[in-house]
XYZ file of C-alpha atoms in Angstrom:
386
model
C 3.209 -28.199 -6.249
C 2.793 -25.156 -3.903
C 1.212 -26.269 -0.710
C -2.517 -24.765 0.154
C -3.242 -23.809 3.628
C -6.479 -24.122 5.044
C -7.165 -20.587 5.180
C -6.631 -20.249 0.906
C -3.353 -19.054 0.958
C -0.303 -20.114 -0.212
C 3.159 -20.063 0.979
C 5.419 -19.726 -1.957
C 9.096 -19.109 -1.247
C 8.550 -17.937 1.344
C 6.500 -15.188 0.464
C 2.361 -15.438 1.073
C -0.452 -15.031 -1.881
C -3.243 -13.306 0.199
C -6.356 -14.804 -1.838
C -8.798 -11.642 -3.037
C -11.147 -14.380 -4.362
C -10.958 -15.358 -8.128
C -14.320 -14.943 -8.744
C -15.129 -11.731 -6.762
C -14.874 -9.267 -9.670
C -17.694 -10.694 -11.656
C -19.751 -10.242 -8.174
C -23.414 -8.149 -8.183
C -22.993 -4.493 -6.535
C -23.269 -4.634 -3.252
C -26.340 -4.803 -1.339
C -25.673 -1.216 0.115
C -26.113 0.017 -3.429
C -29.997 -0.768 -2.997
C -30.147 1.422 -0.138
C -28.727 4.369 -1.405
C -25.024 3.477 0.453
C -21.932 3.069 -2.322
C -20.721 -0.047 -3.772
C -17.526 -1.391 -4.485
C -16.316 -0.333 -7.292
C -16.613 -2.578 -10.294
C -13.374 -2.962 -12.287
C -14.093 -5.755 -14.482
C -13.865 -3.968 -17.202
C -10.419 -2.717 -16.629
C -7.074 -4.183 -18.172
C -5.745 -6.927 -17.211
C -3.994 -7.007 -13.776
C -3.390 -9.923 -10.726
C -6.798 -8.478 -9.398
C -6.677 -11.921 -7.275
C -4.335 -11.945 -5.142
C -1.431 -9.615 -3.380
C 2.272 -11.177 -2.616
C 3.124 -10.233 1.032
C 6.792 -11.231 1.376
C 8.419 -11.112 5.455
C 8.136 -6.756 4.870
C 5.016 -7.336 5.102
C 4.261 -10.381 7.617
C 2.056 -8.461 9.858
C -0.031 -7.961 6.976
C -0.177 -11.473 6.240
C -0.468 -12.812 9.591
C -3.937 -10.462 9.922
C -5.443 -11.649 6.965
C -7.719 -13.744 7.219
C -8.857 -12.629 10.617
C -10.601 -10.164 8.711
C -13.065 -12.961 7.440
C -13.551 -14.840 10.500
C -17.427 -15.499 10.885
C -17.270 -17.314 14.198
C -18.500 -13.849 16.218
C -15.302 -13.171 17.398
C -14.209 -9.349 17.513
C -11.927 -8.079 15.312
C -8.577 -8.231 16.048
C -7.487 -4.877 14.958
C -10.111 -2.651 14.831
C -9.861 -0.197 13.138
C -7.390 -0.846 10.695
C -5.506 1.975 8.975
C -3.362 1.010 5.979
C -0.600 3.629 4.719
C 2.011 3.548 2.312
C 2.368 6.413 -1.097
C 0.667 5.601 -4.226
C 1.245 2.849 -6.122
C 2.032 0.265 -2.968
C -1.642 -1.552 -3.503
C -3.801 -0.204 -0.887
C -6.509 0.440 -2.966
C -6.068 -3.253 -4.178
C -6.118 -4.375 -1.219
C -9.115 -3.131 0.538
C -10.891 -3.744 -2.527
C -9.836 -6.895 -3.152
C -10.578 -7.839 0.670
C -14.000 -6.014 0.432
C -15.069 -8.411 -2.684
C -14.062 -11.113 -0.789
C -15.537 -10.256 2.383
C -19.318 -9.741 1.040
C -18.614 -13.033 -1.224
C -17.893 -15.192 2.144
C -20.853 -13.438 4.246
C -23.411 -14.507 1.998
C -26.306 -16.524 4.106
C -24.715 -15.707 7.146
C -26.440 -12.249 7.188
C -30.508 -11.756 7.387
C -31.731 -11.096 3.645
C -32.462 -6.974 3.480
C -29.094 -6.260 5.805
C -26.610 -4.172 4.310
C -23.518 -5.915 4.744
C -20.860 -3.377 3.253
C -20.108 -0.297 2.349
C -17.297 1.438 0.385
C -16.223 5.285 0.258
C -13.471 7.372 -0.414
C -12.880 10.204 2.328
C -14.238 12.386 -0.081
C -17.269 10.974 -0.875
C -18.003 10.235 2.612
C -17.857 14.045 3.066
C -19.822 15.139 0.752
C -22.519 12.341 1.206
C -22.992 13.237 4.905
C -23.267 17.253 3.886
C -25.521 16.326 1.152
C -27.988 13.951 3.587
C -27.820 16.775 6.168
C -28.984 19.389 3.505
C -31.879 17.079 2.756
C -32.891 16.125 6.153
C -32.162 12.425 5.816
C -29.207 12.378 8.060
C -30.921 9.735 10.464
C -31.638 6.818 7.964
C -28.487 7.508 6.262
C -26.950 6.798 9.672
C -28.891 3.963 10.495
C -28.218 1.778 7.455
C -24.296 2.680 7.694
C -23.887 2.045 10.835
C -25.347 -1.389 10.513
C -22.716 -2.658 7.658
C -20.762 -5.404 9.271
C -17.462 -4.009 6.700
C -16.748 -0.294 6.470
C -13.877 0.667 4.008
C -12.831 4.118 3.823
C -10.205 5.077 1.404
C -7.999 7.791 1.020
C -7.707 9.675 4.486
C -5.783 12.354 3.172
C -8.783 13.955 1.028
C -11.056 13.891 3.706
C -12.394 17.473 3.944
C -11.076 19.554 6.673
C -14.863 20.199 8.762
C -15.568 19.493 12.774
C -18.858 17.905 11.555
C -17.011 15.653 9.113
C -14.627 14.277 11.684
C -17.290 13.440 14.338
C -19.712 11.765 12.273
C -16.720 9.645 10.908
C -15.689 9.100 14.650
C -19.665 7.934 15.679
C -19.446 6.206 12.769
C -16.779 3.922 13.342
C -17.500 3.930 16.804
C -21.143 2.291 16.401
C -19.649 -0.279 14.025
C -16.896 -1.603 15.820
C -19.503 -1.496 19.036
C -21.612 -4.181 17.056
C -19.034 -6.168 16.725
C -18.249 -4.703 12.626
C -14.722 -4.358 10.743
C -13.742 -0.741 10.004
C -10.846 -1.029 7.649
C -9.337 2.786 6.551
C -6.132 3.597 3.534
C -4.064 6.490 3.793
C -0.645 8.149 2.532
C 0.788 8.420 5.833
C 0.286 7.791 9.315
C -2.890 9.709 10.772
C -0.596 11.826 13.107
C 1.333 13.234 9.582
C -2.510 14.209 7.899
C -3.052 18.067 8.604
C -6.895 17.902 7.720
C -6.506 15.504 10.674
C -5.483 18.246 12.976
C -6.849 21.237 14.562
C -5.052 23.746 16.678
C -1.773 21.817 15.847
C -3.608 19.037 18.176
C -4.848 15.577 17.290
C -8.363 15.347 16.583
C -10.920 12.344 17.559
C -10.328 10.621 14.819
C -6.368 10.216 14.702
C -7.448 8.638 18.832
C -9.712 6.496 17.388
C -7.061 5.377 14.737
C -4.488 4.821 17.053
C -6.516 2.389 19.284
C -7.034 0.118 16.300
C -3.384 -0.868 14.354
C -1.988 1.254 11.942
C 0.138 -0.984 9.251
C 2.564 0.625 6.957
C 2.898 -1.503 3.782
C 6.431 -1.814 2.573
C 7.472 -2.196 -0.927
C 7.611 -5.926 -2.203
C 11.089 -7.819 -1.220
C 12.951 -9.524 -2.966
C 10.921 -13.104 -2.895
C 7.735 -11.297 -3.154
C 8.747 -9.227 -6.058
C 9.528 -12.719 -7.835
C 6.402 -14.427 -7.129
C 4.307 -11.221 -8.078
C 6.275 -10.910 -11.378
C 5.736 -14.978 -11.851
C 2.033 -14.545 -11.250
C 2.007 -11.141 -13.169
C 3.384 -12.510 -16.258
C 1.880 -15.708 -16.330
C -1.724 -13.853 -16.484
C -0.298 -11.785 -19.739
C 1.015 -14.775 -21.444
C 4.718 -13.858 -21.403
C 7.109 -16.487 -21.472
C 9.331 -15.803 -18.584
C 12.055 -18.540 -17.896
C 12.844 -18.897 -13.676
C 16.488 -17.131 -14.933
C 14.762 -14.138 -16.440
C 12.764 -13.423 -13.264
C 15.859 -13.881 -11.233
C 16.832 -11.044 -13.195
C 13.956 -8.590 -12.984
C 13.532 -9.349 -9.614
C 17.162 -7.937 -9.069
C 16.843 -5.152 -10.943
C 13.889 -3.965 -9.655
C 14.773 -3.336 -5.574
C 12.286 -0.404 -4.173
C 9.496 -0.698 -6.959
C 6.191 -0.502 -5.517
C 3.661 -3.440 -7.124
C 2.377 -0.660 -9.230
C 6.004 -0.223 -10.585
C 6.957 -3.661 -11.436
C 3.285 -3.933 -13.180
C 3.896 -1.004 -14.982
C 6.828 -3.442 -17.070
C 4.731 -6.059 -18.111
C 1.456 -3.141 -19.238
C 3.972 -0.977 -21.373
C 3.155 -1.513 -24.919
C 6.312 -0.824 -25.928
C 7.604 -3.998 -23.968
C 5.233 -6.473 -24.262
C 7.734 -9.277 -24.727
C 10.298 -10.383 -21.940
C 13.433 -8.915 -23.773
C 11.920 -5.297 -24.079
C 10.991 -5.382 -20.723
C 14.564 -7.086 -19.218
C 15.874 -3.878 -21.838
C 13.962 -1.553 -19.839
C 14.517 -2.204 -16.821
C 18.404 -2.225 -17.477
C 17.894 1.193 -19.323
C 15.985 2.819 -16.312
C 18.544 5.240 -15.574
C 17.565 7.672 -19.032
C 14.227 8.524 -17.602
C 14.278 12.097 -16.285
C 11.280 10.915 -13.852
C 11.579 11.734 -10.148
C 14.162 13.149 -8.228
C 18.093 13.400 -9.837
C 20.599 12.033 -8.263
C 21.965 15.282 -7.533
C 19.365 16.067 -5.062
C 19.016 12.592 -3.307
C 22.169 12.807 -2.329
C 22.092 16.928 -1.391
C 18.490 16.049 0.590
C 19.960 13.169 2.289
C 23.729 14.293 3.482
C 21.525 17.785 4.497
C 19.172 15.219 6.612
C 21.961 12.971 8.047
C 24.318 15.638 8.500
C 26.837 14.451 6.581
C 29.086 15.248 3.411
C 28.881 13.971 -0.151
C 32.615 13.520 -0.479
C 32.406 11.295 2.506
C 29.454 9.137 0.780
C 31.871 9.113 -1.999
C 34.978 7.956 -0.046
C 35.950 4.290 0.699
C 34.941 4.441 4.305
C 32.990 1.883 6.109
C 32.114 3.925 8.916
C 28.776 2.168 9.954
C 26.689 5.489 9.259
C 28.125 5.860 5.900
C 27.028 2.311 5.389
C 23.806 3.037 6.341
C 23.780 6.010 4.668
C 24.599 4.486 1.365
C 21.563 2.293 1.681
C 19.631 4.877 2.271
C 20.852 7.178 -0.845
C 20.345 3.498 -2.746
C 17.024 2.739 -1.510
C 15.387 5.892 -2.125
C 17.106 6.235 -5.524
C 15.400 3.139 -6.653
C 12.007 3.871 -5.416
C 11.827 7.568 -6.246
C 13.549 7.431 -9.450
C 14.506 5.572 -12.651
C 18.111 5.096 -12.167
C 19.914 1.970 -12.762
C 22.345 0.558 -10.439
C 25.568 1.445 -12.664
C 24.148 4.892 -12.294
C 23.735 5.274 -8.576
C 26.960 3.333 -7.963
C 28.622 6.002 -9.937
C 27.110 8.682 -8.309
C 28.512 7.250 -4.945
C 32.322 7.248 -5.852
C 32.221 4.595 -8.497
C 31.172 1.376 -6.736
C 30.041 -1.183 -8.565
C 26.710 -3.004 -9.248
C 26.844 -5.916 -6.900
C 27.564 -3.191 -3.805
C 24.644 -1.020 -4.656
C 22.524 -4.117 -4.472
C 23.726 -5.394 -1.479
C 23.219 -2.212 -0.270
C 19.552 -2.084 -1.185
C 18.958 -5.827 -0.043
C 20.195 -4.514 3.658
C 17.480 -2.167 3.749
C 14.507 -3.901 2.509
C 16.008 -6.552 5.306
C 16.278 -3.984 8.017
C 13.058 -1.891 6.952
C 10.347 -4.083 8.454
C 12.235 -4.371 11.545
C 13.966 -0.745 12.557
C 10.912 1.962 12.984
C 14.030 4.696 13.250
C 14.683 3.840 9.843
C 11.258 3.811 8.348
C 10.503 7.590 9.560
C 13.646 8.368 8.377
C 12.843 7.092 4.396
C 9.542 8.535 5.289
C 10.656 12.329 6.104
C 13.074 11.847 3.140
C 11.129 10.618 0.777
C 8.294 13.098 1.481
C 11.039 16.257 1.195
C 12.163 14.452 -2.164
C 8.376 14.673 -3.445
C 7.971 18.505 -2.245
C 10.915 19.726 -4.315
């Protein structure tokens, strides 16, 4: 039996089950809705997923140790406020906030006056365009009102919002008036707010990358290993698949780098709806011609390092070629669909345990070595442009 904390997590081996609340996506549309602010979206129509919960594993402690601060409803401020989550598609931001925004309106009930608009939930987008559209129609100043008022603010998607002075200070006095009353302002984005050019003007920060950067921007990191075998546990368990503990030994190995979105993507595929096909798959992953070749991970990164691809290739253990390696490794697993045989090929025939120990290094050094992270992050963002 796993053991409950108080707070309605669990630790698992040693990886934590954030609790999005069981129940939440049967949950009414928010009380916003009735005033003409956005709901959450309602995705209980949608197929099948672990809509309850997200694994945090030790890449993502920080994460987990802020948690359930988000629902404390003793008065105390926020701890992080706001709070800016980045990370590329398919690492479970959206999930997230959503998840935490269910769970959030589900645990304020009664302690709010009836009437109150609790939350409210945009993209950047939308926000846009709804603050253009109440301007047009001269009902900027109720509009305002109400929103500023929400105790929970989620904004998602930073990257689309659109590039307008107006836009940018009225998301600013937004956020501003909520975190004033003592409200949560919780934002998603693909990178940090200092990377986002409709964030900039004049090649200068604007307000709201200062307002960001007073609250706590978290990166979230691709599941490690433990967390990738508790979310493939929990994942396959909801789709009735009869995975033994050896066969998610195995997955979990053979998938270093996938983002959550990844890893669920084995268990949806039609094709592999039984634990064989998938274990098949996953071995196979090298014949996809999705993302980058190997070819140009290893052209990109050498270029970046400043090193040569013979020397990648060589039987050196120079300590930058080590970390080098890992790097070529890492983003090779995340970026594309190449096995291990195939990538240890590539790098001068090593063999499969070495590129996983290489991969293993970095997810252990990731969380911990910022130089690192901007490094995959400048890397993996030229990989995505070519």
């Amino acid at each position: 039996m796993v053991p409950a904390k108080r707070d309605g997590s669990a630790v698992i081996s040693g990886a934590i089950q954030l609790d999005l609340g069981r129940q939440s996506l049967g949950l009414p549309a928010l009380e916003g809705a009735q005033n003409g602010l956005p709901s959450v979206p309602n995705r209980s129509s949608a197929k099948p997923r672990p809509n309850a919960y997200f694994v945090a594993g030790q890449e993502n402690a920080l994460l987990a140790g802020l948690y359930e601060t988000l629902f404390d409803t003793s008065g105390a401020l926020p701890v992080c406020n706001p709070l800016t989550l980045v990370g590329p598609a398919g690492i479970g931001k959206s999930h997230l906030v959503q998840g935490i925004l269910r769970r959030w309106q589900a645990e304020q009930t009664g302690t709010v006056p009836t009437g109150q608009v609790r939350a409210a939930y945009y993209s950047a987008v939308d926000f846009g365009r709804e603050f253009q559209a109440v301007q047009n129609e001269s009902g900027v100043i109720p509009w305002r009102r109400e929103l500023r008022e929400v105790g929970l603010l989620v904004i998602e998607d930073l990257d689309g919002l659109r590039d307008r002075t107006t836009i940018r200070q009225e998301l600013c006095s937004t956020m501003d008036a909520i975190i004033q009353r003592g409200g949560q302002v919780l934002l998603t984005a693909s990178r940090e707010p200092v990377g986002l050019s409709n964030l900039q003007r004049d090649g200068r920060g604007t307000g709201v990358i200062d307002r960001l950067a007073g609250g706590l921007v978290l990166r979230l990191q691709p599941p490690g290993t433990e967390a990738r075998a508790k979310f493939l546990e929990l994942a396959a368990k909801e789709r009735g698949l009869d995975f033994t503990p050896e066969r998610i030994a195995k997955l979990t190995q053979q998938t270093a780098g996938f983002t959550p979105a990844r890893l669920l993507g084995l268990l949806t595929e039609e094709d592999y709806s039984d634990a064989a096909g998938i274990e098949e798959r996953s071995d196979a992953a090298g014949t996809s011609a999705s993302g980058p070749t190997m070819k140009e991970i290893l052209a990109v990164v050498c270029r970046y390092l400043g090193i040569r691809q013979r020397e990648l290739a060589s039987s050196s253990r120079r300590k930058s070629l080590v970390q080098a390696r890992g790097m070529v490794v890492y983003l090779a697993r995340r970026l594309s669909s190449l096995s291990y045989a195939e990538i240890g090929r590539s790098l001068g025939g090593r063999d499969h345990s070495t590129v996983i120990n290489a991969m293993k290094r970095v997810e252990i050094d990731l969380p911990t070595v910022p130089a690192l992270q901007q490094a995959l992050e400048e890397l993996e963002r030229i990989l995505q442009a070519t």
